[in-house]
Structure formats: structure tokens, C-alpha cells
Short mmCIF file of C-alpha atoms in Angstrom, two decimals:
data_model
loop_
_atom_site.label_atom_id
_atom_site.label_comp_id
_atom_site.label_asym_id
_atom_site.label_seq_id
_atom_site.Cartn_x
_atom_site.Cartn_y
_atom_site.Cartn_z
CA MET A 137 92.65 125.76 140.28
CA LYS A 138 92.44 125.16 144.01
CA ILE A 139 88.96 125.75 145.39
CA GLU A 140 88.91 128.74 147.72
CA GLU A 141 87.19 127.95 150.98
CA ILE A 142 85.54 130.93 152.63
CA PRO A 143 83.94 131.43 156.03
CA ASP A 144 80.23 130.69 156.05
CA THR A 145 77.60 130.58 158.74
CA ARG A 146 76.53 127.16 157.48
CA ASP A 147 78.60 124.02 157.31
CA ILE A 148 78.66 123.65 153.54
CA ASP A 149 81.19 121.49 151.69
CA TYR A 150 81.72 123.45 148.49
CA GLY A 151 84.15 120.91 147.16
CA LYS A 152 81.44 118.25 147.37
CA ILE A 153 78.98 120.65 145.70
CA LEU A 154 81.27 121.27 142.75
CA ARG A 155 82.04 117.59 142.33
CA ASN A 156 78.33 116.79 142.27
CA LEU A 157 77.56 119.52 139.74
CA GLN A 158 80.19 118.08 137.41
CA ASN A 159 78.92 114.53 137.86
CA ILE A 160 76.55 114.37 134.92
CA PRO A 161 74.11 113.17 133.92
CA GLN A 162 71.79 112.89 136.92
CA PRO A 163 68.16 114.01 137.37
CA PRO A 164 67.99 117.85 137.49
CA GLU A 165 66.63 117.81 141.04
CA ASN A 166 69.92 116.30 142.23
CA TYR A 167 71.67 119.56 141.41
CA HIS A 168 69.05 122.13 142.50
CA GLN A 169 70.11 122.63 146.11
CA ASP A 170 73.78 122.80 145.17
CA LEU A 171 73.08 125.55 142.66
CA MET A 172 71.02 127.42 145.22
CA ASN A 173 73.90 127.21 147.70
CA LEU A 174 76.30 128.66 145.12
CA GLU A 175 73.86 131.43 144.31
CA THR A 176 73.82 132.65 147.88
CA SER A 177 77.58 132.06 148.36
CA THR A 178 80.43 134.43 147.63
CA LEU A 179 82.64 131.60 146.32
CA TRP A 180 83.80 132.47 142.86
CA ASN A 181 86.64 130.96 140.81
CA LEU A 182 87.21 129.03 137.59
CA ASP A 183 86.07 125.78 139.19
CA VAL A 184 82.68 127.34 139.95
CA VAL A 185 82.45 128.67 136.37
CA ARG A 186 83.12 125.20 134.99
CA ALA A 187 80.57 123.59 137.30
CA ILE A 188 77.64 125.97 136.75
CA SER A 189 78.23 126.12 132.98
CA LEU A 190 77.02 122.51 132.74
CA HIS A 191 73.56 123.50 133.96
CA ALA A 192 72.84 126.60 131.86
CA ASN A 193 71.02 124.93 128.98
CA PRO A 194 67.50 124.00 130.09
CA ASN A 195 66.96 121.68 127.10
CA LEU A 196 69.49 119.05 128.17
CA THR A 197 68.31 115.96 130.06
CA TRP A 198 70.27 116.76 133.24
CA CYS A 199 69.17 120.39 133.21
CA SER A 200 65.88 122.15 133.95
CA ASP A 201 64.32 125.56 133.61
CA ALA A 202 64.59 126.11 137.35
CA ASN A 203 68.30 125.21 137.45
CA ALA A 204 69.04 127.27 134.37
CA GLN A 205 67.39 130.28 136.00
CA ILE A 206 69.65 129.89 139.03
CA VAL A 207 72.71 129.81 136.75
CA GLU A 208 71.44 132.92 134.98
CA SER A 209 71.04 134.63 138.35
CA ILE A 210 74.62 133.72 139.28
CA VAL A 211 75.84 135.02 135.93
CA HIS A 212 74.21 138.40 136.47
CA LYS A 213 75.82 138.76 139.88
CA ARG A 214 79.41 137.87 138.95
CA LYS A 215 82.22 139.23 136.81
CA PHE A 216 83.65 136.81 134.27
CA ASP A 217 86.48 138.82 132.71
CA GLU A 218 89.14 137.03 134.74
CA TYR A 219 88.00 133.56 133.75
CA LEU A 220 86.31 133.90 130.36
CA HIS A 221 89.34 133.43 128.14
CA SER A 222 90.59 130.38 130.04
CA PHE A 223 87.14 128.83 130.05
CA ILE A 224 86.71 129.29 126.31
CA GLN A 225 90.17 128.01 125.32
CA ASP A 226 90.75 125.26 127.86
CA ASP A 227 87.21 123.95 128.31
CA PHE A 228 84.90 124.88 125.43
CA CYS A 229 87.29 124.80 122.49
CA THR A 230 88.95 121.60 123.67
CA ARG A 231 85.64 119.75 123.61
CA LEU A 232 84.57 121.52 120.43
CA LYS A 233 87.64 120.17 118.59
CA LYS A 234 86.80 116.63 119.67
CA ILE A 235 83.27 116.90 118.30
CA GLU A 236 84.59 118.35 115.07
CA LYS A 237 86.88 115.32 114.64
CA MET A 238 83.97 112.96 115.36
CA ALA A 239 81.79 114.76 112.84
CA GLN A 240 84.45 114.56 110.16
CA TRP A 241 84.99 110.88 110.88
CA GLY A 242 81.26 110.27 110.84
CA LYS A 243 80.84 111.75 107.36
CA GLY A 244 82.54 108.71 105.87
CA LYS A 245 80.64 106.24 108.05
CA GLN A 246 77.01 107.29 107.74
CA LEU A 247 74.49 105.90 105.31
CA ALA A 248 72.07 108.39 103.76
CA LEU A 249 70.15 110.05 106.63
CA LYS A 250 71.14 107.51 109.30
CA PRO A 251 74.45 108.45 110.96
CA ARG A 252 76.28 105.81 112.94
CA LEU A 253 77.16 108.31 115.66
CA SER A 254 74.59 108.59 118.40
CA PHE A 255 73.81 111.50 120.64
CA GLN A 256 72.89 109.04 123.35
CA GLU A 257 76.11 107.11 123.21
CA GLN A 258 78.90 108.07 125.56
CA ASN A 259 81.24 108.91 122.70
CA PHE A 260 79.19 112.05 121.93
CA ASP A 261 80.04 114.84 124.35
CA ALA A 262 76.93 116.91 124.99
CA ILE A 263 78.70 119.17 127.48
CA PRO A 264 79.59 121.80 124.85
CA LEU A 265 75.86 122.32 124.24
CA ALA A 266 75.57 123.38 127.89
CA GLN A 267 78.75 125.44 127.78
CA ALA A 268 77.63 127.20 124.60
CA TRP A 269 74.33 128.23 126.23
CA PHE A 270 76.31 129.44 129.20
CA LEU A 271 78.65 131.53 127.02
CA ILE A 272 75.67 133.19 125.34
CA GLU A 273 74.38 134.21 128.76
CA VAL A 274 77.79 135.40 129.99
CA THR A 275 78.52 137.47 126.92
CA LYS A 276 74.92 138.67 126.61
CA ASN A 277 74.76 137.29 123.10
CA GLY A 278 77.16 139.95 121.90
CA ASP A 279 80.62 138.40 121.42
CA LYS A 280 81.52 137.73 117.78
CA GLU A 281 84.17 135.13 118.52
CA VAL A 282 81.83 133.21 120.80
CA CYS A 283 79.15 133.41 118.12
CA LYS A 284 81.51 131.89 115.55
CA LEU A 285 82.57 129.08 117.84
CA ILE A 286 78.96 128.19 118.71
CA LEU A 287 77.97 128.18 115.03
CA LEU A 288 80.79 125.72 114.38
CA LEU A 289 79.45 123.55 117.18
CA ILE A 290 75.94 123.71 115.76
CA ILE A 291 77.11 122.82 112.24
CA ASP A 292 78.92 119.75 113.60
CA THR A 293 76.16 118.68 115.98
CA LEU A 294 73.64 118.73 113.11
CA GLN A 295 75.56 115.80 111.63
CA PHE A 296 74.65 113.49 114.51
CA ASP A 297 71.36 111.77 115.22
CA ILE A 298 67.87 113.14 115.89
CA PRO A 299 68.29 114.20 119.55
CA ALA A 300 71.54 115.99 118.64
CA LYS A 301 69.92 117.77 115.73
CA ILE A 302 67.08 118.93 117.96
CA GLN A 303 69.52 120.31 120.53
CA ALA A 304 71.53 122.07 117.80
CA CYS A 305 68.37 123.78 116.49
CA LYS A 306 67.37 124.91 119.98
CA LEU A 307 70.82 126.33 120.56
CA LEU A 308 70.70 128.16 117.22
CA THR A 309 67.36 129.68 118.20
CA HIS A 310 68.98 131.07 121.34
CA LEU A 311 71.96 132.53 119.47
CA LYS A 312 72.21 135.98 117.93
CA ILE A 313 74.16 135.74 114.68
CA ASP A 314 76.60 138.56 114.12
CA ASN A 315 77.05 139.95 110.60
CA THR A 316 80.78 139.61 110.11
CA PRO A 317 82.58 138.07 107.08
CA SER A 318 83.95 135.08 108.97
CA ILE A 319 80.56 134.30 110.46
CA MET A 320 78.74 134.87 107.16
CA ASN A 321 80.99 132.18 105.64
CA LEU A 322 79.35 129.70 107.99
CA ILE A 323 75.80 130.38 106.87
CA ALA A 324 75.97 128.14 103.79
CA PRO A 325 77.18 124.98 105.57
CA LEU A 326 74.78 125.73 108.43
CA ARG A 327 71.84 125.91 106.06
CA GLN A 328 73.00 122.84 104.21
CA ASN A 329 72.96 120.75 107.38
CA LEU A 330 69.66 122.24 108.50
CA ALA A 331 68.09 121.43 105.14
CA LYS A 332 68.98 117.77 105.63
CA CYS A 333 66.88 117.76 108.78
CA LEU A 334 63.75 118.49 106.70
CA HIS A 335 63.98 115.07 105.03
CA HIS A 336 63.51 113.18 108.30
CA VAL A 337 59.96 111.96 107.73
CA PRO A 338 58.53 108.42 107.89
CA SER A 339 59.61 105.80 106.97
CA ILE A 340 63.16 107.14 107.38
CA THR A 341 62.31 108.53 110.81
CA ALA A 342 59.62 107.64 113.35
CA GLU A 343 56.65 110.00 113.38
CA ILE A 344 57.24 111.33 116.93
CA ASP A 345 60.93 111.94 116.27
CA SER A 346 60.11 113.55 112.94
CA LEU A 347 57.68 116.02 114.51
CA LEU A 348 60.09 116.89 117.31
CA LEU A 349 62.86 117.61 114.81
CA LEU A 350 60.85 119.36 112.11
CA SER A 351 59.13 121.65 114.63
CA VAL A 352 62.51 123.20 115.52
CA ALA A 353 64.30 122.79 112.16
CA TYR A 354 61.80 124.63 109.96
CA PRO A 355 61.87 127.85 112.04
CA CYS A 356 65.67 127.80 111.88
CA ILE A 357 65.57 127.48 108.08
CA TYR A 358 63.07 130.32 107.83
CA ARG A 359 65.28 132.50 110.00
CA LEU A 360 68.36 131.93 107.87
CA ASP A 361 66.52 132.38 104.58
CA SER A 362 64.76 135.54 105.77
CA GLU A 363 67.91 137.18 107.02
CA TYR A 364 70.58 135.86 104.64
CA GLY A 365 68.85 134.10 101.77
CA THR A 366 66.52 134.82 98.85
CA ASP A 367 63.05 133.78 97.72
CA LEU A 368 64.68 130.89 95.87
CA ASN A 369 65.65 129.39 99.20
CA PHE A 370 61.99 129.35 100.17
CA ILE A 371 61.12 127.83 96.78
CA GLU A 372 63.60 125.06 97.59
CA THR A 373 61.92 124.52 100.96
CA ILE A 374 58.49 124.41 99.28
CA ALA A 375 59.78 121.65 97.00
CA THR A 376 60.95 119.68 100.04
CA ILE A 377 57.54 120.14 101.71
CA LEU A 378 55.62 119.00 98.65
CA SER A 379 57.82 115.92 98.32
CA SER A 380 57.45 115.11 102.03
CA ILE A 381 53.66 115.52 102.05
CA THR A 382 53.24 112.69 99.57
CA HIS A 383 55.01 110.36 102.00
CA VAL A 384 53.20 111.31 105.20
CA ILE A 385 49.54 111.49 104.23
CA LYS A 386 48.72 108.61 106.60
CA TYR A 387 50.28 110.57 109.47
CA PRO A 388 47.77 113.37 110.07
CA LYS A 389 49.84 115.37 112.55
CA LEU A 390 52.80 115.46 110.17
CA ALA A 391 50.66 116.11 107.10
CA THR A 392 48.87 119.08 108.68
CA PHE A 393 52.17 120.38 110.10
CA LEU A 394 53.75 120.33 106.64
CA LEU A 395 50.71 122.04 105.09
CA ASP A 396 51.07 124.73 107.73
CA GLN A 397 54.75 125.12 106.78
CA LEU A 398 53.63 125.59 103.18
CA ARG A 399 51.46 128.50 104.35
CA ILE A 400 54.41 130.02 106.20
CA CYS A 401 56.57 129.85 103.07
CA ILE A 402 53.84 131.50 101.01
CA SER A 403 53.50 134.26 103.60
CA HIS A 404 57.21 134.92 103.38
CA ILE A 405 57.62 135.15 99.61
CA GLY A 406 54.14 136.09 98.35
CA ILE A 407 54.00 136.39 94.58
CA SER A 408 57.29 134.47 94.18
CA THR A 409 55.29 131.37 95.11
CA LEU A 410 54.14 131.40 91.47
CA ILE A 411 57.48 129.83 90.53
CA SER A 412 56.16 126.57 92.00
CA ILE A 413 52.44 127.20 91.59
CA SER A 414 51.77 124.26 89.27
CA LYS A 415 53.34 121.71 91.64
CA VAL A 416 51.65 123.30 94.63
CA PHE A 417 48.15 123.23 93.15
CA TYR A 418 48.69 119.71 91.81
CA THR A 419 49.67 118.36 95.23
CA LEU A 420 46.90 120.22 97.04
CA ASN A 421 44.18 119.20 94.61
CA GLN A 422 45.33 115.57 94.86
CA ILE A 423 44.69 115.81 98.58
CA ILE A 424 41.37 117.64 98.24
CA THR A 425 39.93 115.06 95.83
CA ASN A 426 41.27 111.97 97.61
CA ILE A 427 38.25 110.04 98.87
CA GLY A 428 40.32 108.03 101.34
CA ILE A 429 41.64 111.15 103.01
CA LEU A 430 38.13 112.63 103.14
CA GLU A 431 36.73 109.58 104.86
CA GLN A 432 39.53 109.06 107.37
CA LEU A 433 41.42 112.36 107.80
CA PRO A 434 39.24 115.31 106.69
CA SER A 435 41.37 117.69 108.79
CA ILE A 436 44.14 117.31 106.22
CA ILE A 437 41.80 118.48 103.47
CA LEU A 438 40.80 121.45 105.64
CA HIS A 439 44.46 122.49 105.88
CA ALA A 440 44.90 122.01 102.14
CA LEU A 441 41.95 124.34 101.50
CA ASP A 442 43.54 126.90 103.79
CA VAL A 443 46.74 126.83 101.77
CA GLU A 444 44.87 127.29 98.49
CA ASN A 445 42.90 130.18 99.93
CA ASP A 446 46.18 131.89 100.89
CA ILE A 447 47.38 131.51 97.31
CA LEU A 448 44.14 132.95 95.95
CA GLN A 449 44.83 136.15 97.88
CA LEU A 450 47.88 136.80 95.67
CA GLU A 451 45.57 138.20 93.02
CA SER A 452 47.61 137.08 90.04
CA PRO A 453 46.32 136.18 86.58
CA MET A 454 48.62 133.13 86.72
CA VAL A 455 46.76 131.92 89.79
CA TYR A 456 43.43 132.45 88.04
CA SER A 457 44.64 130.37 85.12
CA PHE A 458 44.08 127.31 87.34
CA VAL A 459 40.38 128.16 87.74
CA TYR A 460 39.19 124.98 86.00
CA ASP A 461 41.35 122.72 88.19
CA LEU A 462 40.29 124.54 91.34
CA MET A 463 36.56 124.70 90.59
CA GLY A 464 36.64 121.05 89.55
CA ALA A 465 38.32 120.03 92.80
CA TYR A 466 35.91 122.12 94.91
CA TYR A 467 32.90 120.65 93.06
CA ILE A 468 34.05 117.07 93.62
CA LEU A 469 34.75 117.77 97.27
CA ARG A 470 31.41 119.60 97.82
CA VAL A 471 29.41 116.72 96.35
CA ARG A 472 31.21 114.16 98.51
CA VAL A 473 30.85 116.29 101.63
CA GLU A 474 27.10 116.53 101.06
CA THR A 475 26.77 112.86 100.09
CA TYR A 476 28.65 111.43 103.04
CA ASN A 477 27.68 114.13 105.56
CA ILE A 478 31.25 115.13 106.33
CA GLU A 479 31.30 117.97 108.83
CA GLY A 480 33.72 120.88 109.06
CA LEU A 481 34.53 121.46 105.39
CA HIS A 482 31.47 123.12 103.86
CA ASN A 483 32.31 126.70 104.96
CA SER A 484 35.91 126.39 103.81
CA ILE A 485 34.81 125.25 100.37
CA LEU A 486 32.45 128.23 100.04
CA ARG A 487 35.19 130.55 101.30
CA ASN A 488 37.60 129.37 98.64
CA ILE A 489 35.01 129.69 95.88
CA PHE A 490 34.31 133.25 97.04
CA SER A 491 38.06 133.99 97.03
CA LEU A 492 38.30 132.61 93.51
CA LYS A 493 35.41 134.87 92.47
CA LYS A 494 37.18 137.89 93.95
CA LEU A 495 40.32 136.88 92.03
CA ALA A 496 38.23 136.68 88.84
CA ILE A 497 36.98 140.24 89.45
CA SER A 498 40.50 141.56 90.01
CA CYS A 499 41.66 139.84 86.82
CA ASP A 500 38.62 141.14 84.87
CA LYS A 501 37.40 137.54 84.39
CA LEU A 502 34.08 137.64 86.26
CA SER A 503 32.03 136.70 83.23
CA ASP A 504 34.34 133.74 82.56
CA PHE A 505 34.10 132.66 86.16
CA GLU A 506 30.29 132.83 86.22
CA ASP A 507 30.10 130.77 83.02
CA ILE A 508 32.28 128.08 84.64
CA GLN A 509 30.19 128.15 87.78
CA ASP A 510 26.93 127.87 85.82
CA SER A 511 28.31 124.90 83.89
CA ILE A 512 29.31 123.12 87.08
CA ASN A 513 25.99 123.79 88.78
CA LYS A 514 24.18 122.13 85.86
CA ILE A 515 26.06 118.86 86.36
#
């Protein structure tokens, strides 16, 4: 469409502005003044829509919060009805189909968790991630067809490398999911691709990349499972966490992060945690009684104690049935803490023992608990 030149008190070349806005990627500051000029201008056509759509997603490298806010301001001032259909069909869907083909091709080319396709290579088109964010803003997160198209984009983008997965998760967080049959059919493949993200821990993935991805992927999984799944989905996630923890103990940030995720899962499903209680307590007690972890990374043990204390609040006889394992682990830890003067754990140990005593009372096992405690104190 021919750019409509309009009278202006300033000598502004809008054609140059639009060409620059579409020349990506550049540093965000290279676009800021151009976006400000468009915000104060009355110029409005499909070319402007195409140009500003590239700068709506603040998470992309050529975008910024400041520029995205200007785009949002322009969106609120303009009417899109005349251009929305053309933009979706001719711009967004065209690029979406190309990414879909690349994702399908990549399925046969990737090994395990390491896809050949790279988000940073030129053959991956990140522009739809900007356009999708823009469409969410334009439609006020309320268009079912746009929602479906963006979910398809997210599902495909999750099949690329770590930066692409991170962007897909951030886009999903921004998207309101409509409850229609065609959209609900996308939840299963969406969750499947999200669940694969949870396996990106060292040595498969570098620690910093793992943390960046997991910090956005886990909340997305929780959202889907809370709104569309069952407690069994959380049990599956717990199993993934327990498996991952054993591989990342020497990475304290990742280990504590995963233990915190375990607490989140427990808070979501409560008593259903008992389905995995044996594996959970086994893994946690292995951490609590590991002398190497105590000497080098006591913060990990502190987080493990926090998880166990959460479980003790469930007040179930099945939880109390692990009283010997728990009291044994706490005794070993307490002795080592006192012997080696390890700070920061003593109060948490006493808190857990007190919680276990409260559980014994609720299960009418106080006498049993006191006998066990007396036996341990005599050692």
C-alpha cells in the first residue's frame, strides 16, 4: 500500500521512518525516536501497522519496554478494523506457515533434546513472535481465532532451541487462552512440548540457559495443569523434578530452584502428593544426610527441609508412617550441624521435628513418637 504523506509542521520523512522500523534487528534505541514520531503523527495505514507490529514484544532483542509502551499507546489511539484481517492473513499467517514447515522438518533432524534449528540463525523467523504480541494488544486478548493462531505458533516455536523456547513461554504467559473446542484440542500438544523443556538441565544444557528456560517453563506448565489438567499432571511434574534434582546437586541455584518447584507442586495438589510420597521422601532424605552437600552447599539442605515441612502439614497417617526415616535423617543432620558448627539449619531441624510431633498428635501416635524420640536421644 502506498504510504500516505500528510502535512506536518515538521520536516519528517515517514517513508524513511517506516523503512527503518522494518530494518531489524538493530539496538532498540535506534527505533525509539521513529516510534515517538509515529505516536504523535496522524499517519495511519497498513504499512504503519506492519512497521509498529515488529516492536510490540518487549522480550525480543531489538525491542524494549519503552518502545513496546509507545506501540501500545499507538494501538489504543487507532482503529484496526480496516487492516486487521489483511495483517493476519497476509503477514502473520504467511510467516506462521513457514515456521510450521520448519518445525515439521526439524522433527526428523533433531537428536534428543538438541534441535539442529537455531533461534539465532537467520533461517528462524522471530518476527511472528513480535506480531503475535501485537495482535494480543490489538484484540485486547479477546479474539478466539487470534488465540488459536498464536497457540499454534507457540507449539511450533517450542521445538526450536533454548532462546526460542524462552520466547514461546513468555508469549504464552501474555496470552489469554479461550475455552473453545478447537483451542482445547491444542492443549495436549502444547503441554507435551512444554514438558520437554523441563528436561533441559546440565549436562544437556548449560546452567545459565537451564535456569532461564525453567524459570518460565514451569509456571506455564502449572497454568495448564491447574486450568485444564488433573493432579496426575502435577504428579508427572514431581517425577521430573525428582529425576532432575539428582543431576543438578552440584549446581546450587538449580537445585534450590527445583526444590522450590517441588513445594509449588505440593501446594497445588495437597494430599494427592501421597501418590509419590515414597520417592519424594527418599530423594529429600538423601539430600539431608549427604555430608558433602552439608559441607559445601547447606542452603540446598535448608530447602529440602522446607519441602519436608510442607509435606508434614498434610496431616496424613501415610506421612507419619515415614517417622523412622524422618527422625533418623533429622538426628544425623543435627549431630553433624553441631559437630561441624554449620549455621542456618538448627532452627529448621527443630521446626520439622515439632511438625512431626504435631502430626503424631493428629494421628493419635504421640506415645509412639515420644518413644522414638527418647530412643534417639539416648544414642
